[in-house]
Amino acid sequence: MIEQSFGSFEACKGELAKAATSQFGSGWVWLAKDGDRLVVTKTVNADTPIAHGQQPLLTLDVWEHAYYLDHENRRVDYATAVLDHLINWDFAAKNLEA
């Protein structure tokens, strides 16, 4: 589904990184299923893709408290580290099956 929706795995990661670094202020970045495709979406506060008819598969916390101790104000470094080393893609796949 990643290749169908984004063209490649790297393009999907790129969309997640772009969303994470362009989110103004605090919020969340999500990989979600929307109908028969995957989408990257951003939310603020306690909003969730569920409220918009989407099925969340994974999320990236872009609230400053999530990264400040390790990366200070370098959200780009944080997003890159999470996407390259911490995202559990098997968990996302299991959520897709649910």
JSON list of C-alpha atoms in Angstrom, two decimals:
[
{"chain": "A", "resi": 1, "resn": "MET", "atom": "CA", "xyz": [0.00, 0.00, 0.00]},
{"chain": "A", "resi": 2, "resn": "ILE", "atom": "CA", "xyz": [2.92, 2.34, 0.63]},
{"chain": "A", "resi": 3, "resn": "GLU", "atom": "CA", "xyz": [4.13, 1.99, -2.94]},
{"chain": "A", "resi": 4, "resn": "GLN", "atom": "CA", "xyz": [0.60, 2.39, -4.29]},
{"chain": "A", "resi": 5, "resn": "SER", "atom": "CA", "xyz": [-0.04, 5.52, -2.19]},
{"chain": "A", "resi": 6, "resn": "PHE", "atom": "CA", "xyz": [3.37, 7.22, -2.26]},
{"chain": "A", "resi": 7, "resn": "GLY", "atom": "CA", "xyz": [5.36, 5.58, -5.02]},
{"chain": "A", "resi": 8, "resn": "SER", "atom": "CA", "xyz": [8.04, 4.19, -2.71]},
{"chain": "A", "resi": 9, "resn": "PHE", "atom": "CA", "xyz": [8.92, 3.59, 0.92]},
{"chain": "A", "resi": 10, "resn": "GLU", "atom": "CA", "xyz": [11.42, 6.47, 0.81]},
{"chain": "A", "resi": 11, "resn": "ALA", "atom": "CA", "xyz": [8.75, 8.81, -0.58]},
{"chain": "A", "resi": 12, "resn": "CYS", "atom": "CA", "xyz": [6.45, 7.84, 2.29]},
{"chain": "A", "resi": 13, "resn": "LYS", "atom": "CA", "xyz": [9.17, 8.58, 4.82]},
{"chain": "A", "resi": 14, "resn": "GLY", "atom": "CA", "xyz": [9.81, 11.86, 3.03]},
{"chain": "A", "resi": 15, "resn": "GLU", "atom": "CA", "xyz": [6.15, 12.86, 3.34]},
{"chain": "A", "resi": 16, "resn": "LEU", "atom": "CA", "xyz": [6.18, 12.00, 7.05]},
{"chain": "A", "resi": 17, "resn": "ALA", "atom": "CA", "xyz": [9.37, 14.05, 7.56]},
{"chain": "A", "resi": 18, "resn": "LYS", "atom": "CA", "xyz": [7.96, 16.98, 5.57]},
{"chain": "A", "resi": 19, "resn": "ALA", "atom": "CA", "xyz": [4.78, 16.95, 7.64]},
{"chain": "A", "resi": 20, "resn": "ALA", "atom": "CA", "xyz": [6.74, 16.70, 10.90]},
{"chain": "A", "resi": 21, "resn": "THR", "atom": "CA", "xyz": [8.98, 19.63, 10.08]},
{"chain": "A", "resi": 22, "resn": "SER", "atom": "CA", "xyz": [6.24, 21.82, 8.64]},
{"chain": "A", "resi": 23, "resn": "GLN", "atom": "CA", "xyz": [3.77, 21.43, 11.50]},
{"chain": "A", "resi": 24, "resn": "PHE", "atom": "CA", "xyz": [3.48, 24.86, 13.09]},
{"chain": "A", "resi": 25, "resn": "GLY", "atom": "CA", "xyz": [3.74, 24.58, 16.85]},
{"chain": "A", "resi": 26, "resn": "SER", "atom": "CA", "xyz": [2.86, 21.40, 18.65]},
{"chain": "A", "resi": 27, "resn": "GLY", "atom": "CA", "xyz": [0.97, 18.48, 17.22]},
{"chain": "A", "resi": 28, "resn": "TRP", "atom": "CA", "xyz": [1.07, 15.06, 15.67]},
{"chain": "A", "resi": 29, "resn": "VAL", "atom": "CA", "xyz": [1.93, 13.54, 12.31]},
{"chain": "A", "resi": 30, "resn": "TRP", "atom": "CA", "xyz": [0.09, 10.41, 11.29]},
{"chain": "A", "resi": 31, "resn": "LEU", "atom": "CA", "xyz": [0.28, 7.68, 8.71]},
{"chain": "A", "resi": 32, "resn": "ALA", "atom": "CA", "xyz": [-3.35, 6.71, 8.26]},
{"chain": "A", "resi": 33, "resn": "LYS", "atom": "CA", "xyz": [-5.54, 4.62, 6.02]},
{"chain": "A", "resi": 34, "resn": "ASP", "atom": "CA", "xyz": [-8.15, 6.69, 4.21]},
{"chain": "A", "resi": 35, "resn": "GLY", "atom": "CA", "xyz": [-10.36, 4.41, 2.16]},
{"chain": "A", "resi": 36, "resn": "ASP", "atom": "CA", "xyz": [-8.15, 2.29, -0.06]},
{"chain": "A", "resi": 37, "resn": "ARG", "atom": "CA", "xyz": [-5.01, 4.42, 0.25]},
{"chain": "A", "resi": 38, "resn": "LEU", "atom": "CA", "xyz": [-2.54, 5.65, 2.83]},
{"chain": "A", "resi": 39, "resn": "VAL", "atom": "CA", "xyz": [-2.20, 9.32, 3.71]},
{"chain": "A", "resi": 40, "resn": "VAL", "atom": "CA", "xyz": [0.06, 11.47, 5.85]},
{"chain": "A", "resi": 41, "resn": "THR", "atom": "CA", "xyz": [-1.89, 13.93, 7.94]},
{"chain": "A", "resi": 42, "resn": "LYS", "atom": "CA", "xyz": [-1.18, 16.43, 10.73]},
{"chain": "A", "resi": 43, "resn": "THR", "atom": "CA", "xyz": [-3.29, 17.21, 13.79]},
{"chain": "A", "resi": 44, "resn": "VAL", "atom": "CA", "xyz": [-3.03, 19.55, 16.75]},
{"chain": "A", "resi": 45, "resn": "ASN", "atom": "CA", "xyz": [-3.90, 19.18, 20.41]},
{"chain": "A", "resi": 46, "resn": "ALA", "atom": "CA", "xyz": [-6.01, 16.04, 20.99]},
{"chain": "A", "resi": 47, "resn": "ASP", "atom": "CA", "xyz": [-7.30, 15.69, 17.42]},
{"chain": "A", "resi": 48, "resn": "THR", "atom": "CA", "xyz": [-6.94, 12.31, 15.77]},
{"chain": "A", "resi": 49, "resn": "PRO", "atom": "CA", "xyz": [-7.48, 10.89, 12.27]},
{"chain": "A", "resi": 50, "resn": "ILE", "atom": "CA", "xyz": [-10.32, 8.79, 13.70]},
{"chain": "A", "resi": 51, "resn": "ALA", "atom": "CA", "xyz": [-12.39, 11.96, 14.03]},
{"chain": "A", "resi": 52, "resn": "HIS", "atom": "CA", "xyz": [-11.97, 12.44, 10.27]},
{"chain": "A", "resi": 53, "resn": "GLY", "atom": "CA", "xyz": [-12.91, 8.90, 9.20]},
{"chain": "A", "resi": 54, "resn": "GLN", "atom": "CA", "xyz": [-9.33, 7.68, 8.86]},
{"chain": "A", "resi": 55, "resn": "GLN", "atom": "CA", "xyz": [-7.64, 4.68, 10.50]},
{"chain": "A", "resi": 56, "resn": "PRO", "atom": "CA", "xyz": [-4.39, 5.68, 12.23]},
{"chain": "A", "resi": 57, "resn": "LEU", "atom": "CA", "xyz": [-1.49, 3.31, 11.66]},
{"chain": "A", "resi": 58, "resn": "LEU", "atom": "CA", "xyz": [1.35, 5.17, 13.37]},
{"chain": "A", "resi": 59, "resn": "THR", "atom": "CA", "xyz": [2.08, 8.59, 14.76]},
{"chain": "A", "resi": 60, "resn": "LEU", "atom": "CA", "xyz": [5.01, 10.91, 15.29]},
{"chain": "A", "resi": 61, "resn": "ASP", "atom": "CA", "xyz": [4.77, 13.26, 18.26]},
{"chain": "A", "resi": 62, "resn": "VAL", "atom": "CA", "xyz": [6.04, 16.69, 17.23]},
{"chain": "A", "resi": 63, "resn": "TRP", "atom": "CA", "xyz": [5.28, 18.42, 20.51]},
{"chain": "A", "resi": 64, "resn": "GLU", "atom": "CA", "xyz": [8.48, 20.02, 21.74]},
{"chain": "A", "resi": 65, "resn": "HIS", "atom": "CA", "xyz": [8.58, 17.86, 24.89]},
{"chain": "A", "resi": 66, "resn": "ALA", "atom": "CA", "xyz": [9.07, 14.79, 22.68]},
{"chain": "A", "resi": 67, "resn": "TYR", "atom": "CA", "xyz": [12.45, 15.89, 21.38]},
{"chain": "A", "resi": 68, "resn": "TYR", "atom": "CA", "xyz": [13.84, 18.85, 23.30]},
{"chain": "A", "resi": 69, "resn": "LEU", "atom": "CA", "xyz": [16.07, 16.92, 25.72]},
{"chain": "A", "resi": 70, "resn": "ASP", "atom": "CA", "xyz": [17.79, 15.00, 22.92]},
{"chain": "A", "resi": 71, "resn": "HIS", "atom": "CA", "xyz": [17.59, 17.45, 20.02]},
{"chain": "A", "resi": 72, "resn": "GLU", "atom": "CA", "xyz": [16.87, 20.85, 21.58]},
{"chain": "A", "resi": 73, "resn": "ASN", "atom": "CA", "xyz": [14.99, 22.89, 18.95]},
{"chain": "A", "resi": 74, "resn": "ARG", "atom": "CA", "xyz": [16.17, 20.75, 16.02]},
{"chain": "A", "resi": 75, "resn": "ARG", "atom": "CA", "xyz": [12.89, 19.13, 15.01]},
{"chain": "A", "resi": 76, "resn": "VAL", "atom": "CA", "xyz": [14.36, 18.05, 11.67]},
{"chain": "A", "resi": 77, "resn": "ASP", "atom": "CA", "xyz": [17.03, 15.98, 13.45]},
{"chain": "A", "resi": 78, "resn": "TYR", "atom": "CA", "xyz": [14.38, 14.45, 15.70]},
{"chain": "A", "resi": 79, "resn": "ALA", "atom": "CA", "xyz": [12.08, 13.54, 12.81]},
{"chain": "A", "resi": 80, "resn": "THR", "atom": "CA", "xyz": [14.97, 12.02, 10.87]},
{"chain": "A", "resi": 81, "resn": "ALA", "atom": "CA", "xyz": [16.12, 9.95, 13.86]},
{"chain": "A", "resi": 82, "resn": "VAL", "atom": "CA", "xyz": [12.62, 8.65, 14.56]},
{"chain": "A", "resi": 83, "resn": "LEU", "atom": "CA", "xyz": [11.87, 7.78, 10.95]},
{"chain": "A", "resi": 84, "resn": "ASP", "atom": "CA", "xyz": [15.26, 6.14, 10.38]},
{"chain": "A", "resi": 85, "resn": "HIS", "atom": "CA", "xyz": [15.59, 4.24, 13.66]},
{"chain": "A", "resi": 86, "resn": "LEU", "atom": "CA", "xyz": [12.51, 4.19, 15.88]},
{"chain": "A", "resi": 87, "resn": "ILE", "atom": "CA", "xyz": [9.33, 3.77, 13.85]},
{"chain": "A", "resi": 88, "resn": "ASN", "atom": "CA", "xyz": [7.95, 0.28, 14.25]},
{"chain": "A", "resi": 89, "resn": "TRP", "atom": "CA", "xyz": [6.75, -0.52, 10.73]},
{"chain": "A", "resi": 90, "resn": "ASP", "atom": "CA", "xyz": [5.59, -3.99, 11.81]},
{"chain": "A", "resi": 91, "resn": "PHE", "atom": "CA", "xyz": [3.24, -2.30, 14.30]},
{"chain": "A", "resi": 92, "resn": "ALA", "atom": "CA", "xyz": [1.88, -0.09, 11.52]},
{"chain": "A", "resi": 93, "resn": "ALA", "atom": "CA", "xyz": [1.32, -3.15, 9.31]},
{"chain": "A", "resi": 94, "resn": "LYS", "atom": "CA", "xyz": [-0.56, -4.92, 12.11]},
{"chain": "A", "resi": 95, "resn": "ASN", "atom": "CA", "xyz": [-2.76, -1.83, 12.57]},
{"chain": "A", "resi": 96, "resn": "LEU", "atom": "CA", "xyz": [-3.52, -1.96, 8.85]},
{"chain": "A", "resi": 97, "resn": "GLU", "atom": "CA", "xyz": [-4.72, -5.56, 9.22]},
{"chain": "A", "resi": 98, "resn": "ALA", "atom": "CA", "xyz": [-6.95, -4.69, 12.19]}
]
